Amino acid sequence: MRKNNRKAESAAVAAQTKSPLYKKEGSFDYILFGVTILLALFGVLMVYSASMYNALVNYHNRYYYMFKQLFGVVLGFAAMIGMSLADYHILKKLRYVLLGISVVLLVLVFIPGIGVENYGARRWINLPFFTIQASEIAKFGFIVFAAAYMAKHRDKMHTFLGILPVLAVGGVICVLIITEPNMSVTIVVGLLMFAMLFIGGARIKHFLLLALPVIATGVLLVVAEPYRMKRLLAFIDPWASPLGEGYQLIQSFYSLGSGGLFGLGLFNSRQKYLFLPFSESDFIFGIVGEELGLLGCMLLLAAYVLLIARAVKIAHNSSDLFGCYLAGGIACLIAVQVLVNIAVVTGSIPPTGLPLPFVSAGSSSLIVFCASIGVLESVRRRSHKFVERLARKKQHARN
């Protein structure tokens, strides 16, 4: 009798593992992989187009930024494949290590000889062959810590004391980043922190309680630094200082507006000839609009929406809370950074520097985002084990 029951159980499990759901959850998400690869390669193309003249003038090599971006793509794809093959539960065990590394890197940027100052900010760490932006790693370190904490203390997330550790860690990271100074990434980390608390189960009254001090802090940060106040005024009326603080935003408007519906054509941008500052990085979306038009921008946004939707689906189908919060945090990070970047380029919020994920020039951002996609794939691949265990339990209960 027992032998027959075991055969029946094995047959039920085999049938379950052959079902479309099992195969779908147990395999790679090739759509997610494909969209990521296309975005990264599109980024290489647009970085070359946006930077060719700048690179030729300043480095006597029109391919300078493109080669750097290709280097980031190679390392990013390697990180993506490596993280997809690894078990994402390792990150849970290493959460304090990753958080510690993030904080140490954020502190190292202030040490002379290690931190690199550029445009009045110390955001990069100098390595033998390249530089890394510490805040890019810190964002991922925070996601891992928050996901692990919320998964372990799910029953406490509805209390204010329960969410304090996430607020404290996020607050420390924000303070270190704003000290660099880097207002844009501080905003992203702050929004990411609240997004993760929301998906972790924090109550609306907690967000209302935090709203006043957050708004007050934002106002103080703007008032404390004259250049931030100038940026705010330039956002309100950029034509009041067309050659000063309003210059970049006006040039971004020209770039987007001249593209029209279909664009001027690939490589035909005029604003990249040193008119639009940071055209290959923070304002690359303006060059996309100029060369590929509104349709090109809409296709790019559609790719981001598809990528974020796949990440949300992976979070929904995760076999445990840590995987759910981890994937959800990555989806929130991509969504927040895309929205903030495009809002800046289109003049919807005050100007601030922030790369467009997978597309803007910058190896640190590209590698970290590609590694995050690998983590999403790892969560998806290991979701099928939960389905198998569930099938066994159901069959055992029937017998």
XYZ file of N, CA and C in Angstrom, residues 17 35 43-44 54 84 115 118 120 135 152 170 178 186-188 191 218 221 227 254 281 297-298 314 317 362 391:
84
model
N 5.317 19.279 -11.882
C 6.541 19.894 -12.399
C 6.526 20.021 -13.913
N 15.203 42.287 -22.584
C 14.979 43.723 -22.449
C 16.206 44.402 -21.838
N 22.012 51.780 -24.861
C 22.771 52.772 -24.111
C 24.137 53.023 -24.713
N 24.821 51.952 -25.134
C 26.132 52.108 -25.779
C 25.998 52.965 -27.032
N 32.071 65.687 -27.839
C 32.680 66.008 -26.550
C 33.967 65.211 -26.338
N 22.536 35.578 -11.355
C 21.380 34.744 -11.719
C 21.628 33.276 -11.396
N 39.011 59.357 -2.319
C 37.839 59.969 -2.943
C 38.244 60.939 -4.042
N 34.838 65.972 -8.161
C 34.507 66.371 -9.526
C 33.261 67.242 -9.489
N 32.745 69.857 -7.838
C 32.468 70.307 -6.488
C 31.892 69.246 -5.570
N 27.626 55.509 -3.970
C 26.187 55.560 -3.727
C 25.420 54.521 -4.537
N 12.082 39.041 8.118
C 12.258 38.421 9.439
C 11.290 38.987 10.466
N 18.342 53.704 6.404
C 18.126 54.576 5.255
C 18.533 56.006 5.551
N 24.104 62.909 1.037
C 23.869 64.350 0.899
C 25.096 65.143 1.307
N 20.199 61.093 -2.981
C 19.545 61.163 -1.669
C 18.037 61.058 -1.825
N 17.496 61.766 -2.806
C 16.057 61.705 -3.074
C 15.645 60.294 -3.467
N 16.456 59.662 -4.320
C 16.140 58.301 -4.770
C 16.141 57.328 -3.599
N 13.033 57.970 -1.407
C 11.825 57.415 -2.028
C 11.838 55.894 -2.003
N 13.820 68.645 3.645
C 14.030 69.014 2.245
C 14.142 70.515 2.063
N 17.511 71.703 3.407
C 18.617 71.353 2.508
C 18.694 72.323 1.325
N 23.347 77.120 -4.187
C 23.202 76.599 -5.543
C 21.902 75.816 -5.709
N 15.123 72.548 -25.737
C 15.438 72.643 -27.161
C 15.675 71.259 -27.770
N 25.207 61.518 -20.108
C 24.920 60.889 -18.817
C 23.544 61.300 -18.298
N 11.167 57.942 -27.686
C 11.038 58.069 -26.230
C 9.970 57.125 -25.694
N 8.864 57.008 -26.414
C 7.783 56.128 -25.972
C 8.213 54.665 -25.998
N 7.897 38.726 -10.719
C 8.826 37.834 -10.016
C 8.649 37.987 -8.512
N 5.498 36.146 -7.438
C 5.575 34.687 -7.488
C 6.708 34.107 -6.638
N 28.245 55.593 -17.516
C 28.605 55.351 -16.116
C 28.641 53.866 -15.817
N 3.277 20.906 -3.937
C 2.643 19.742 -4.566
C 2.777 18.500 -3.705
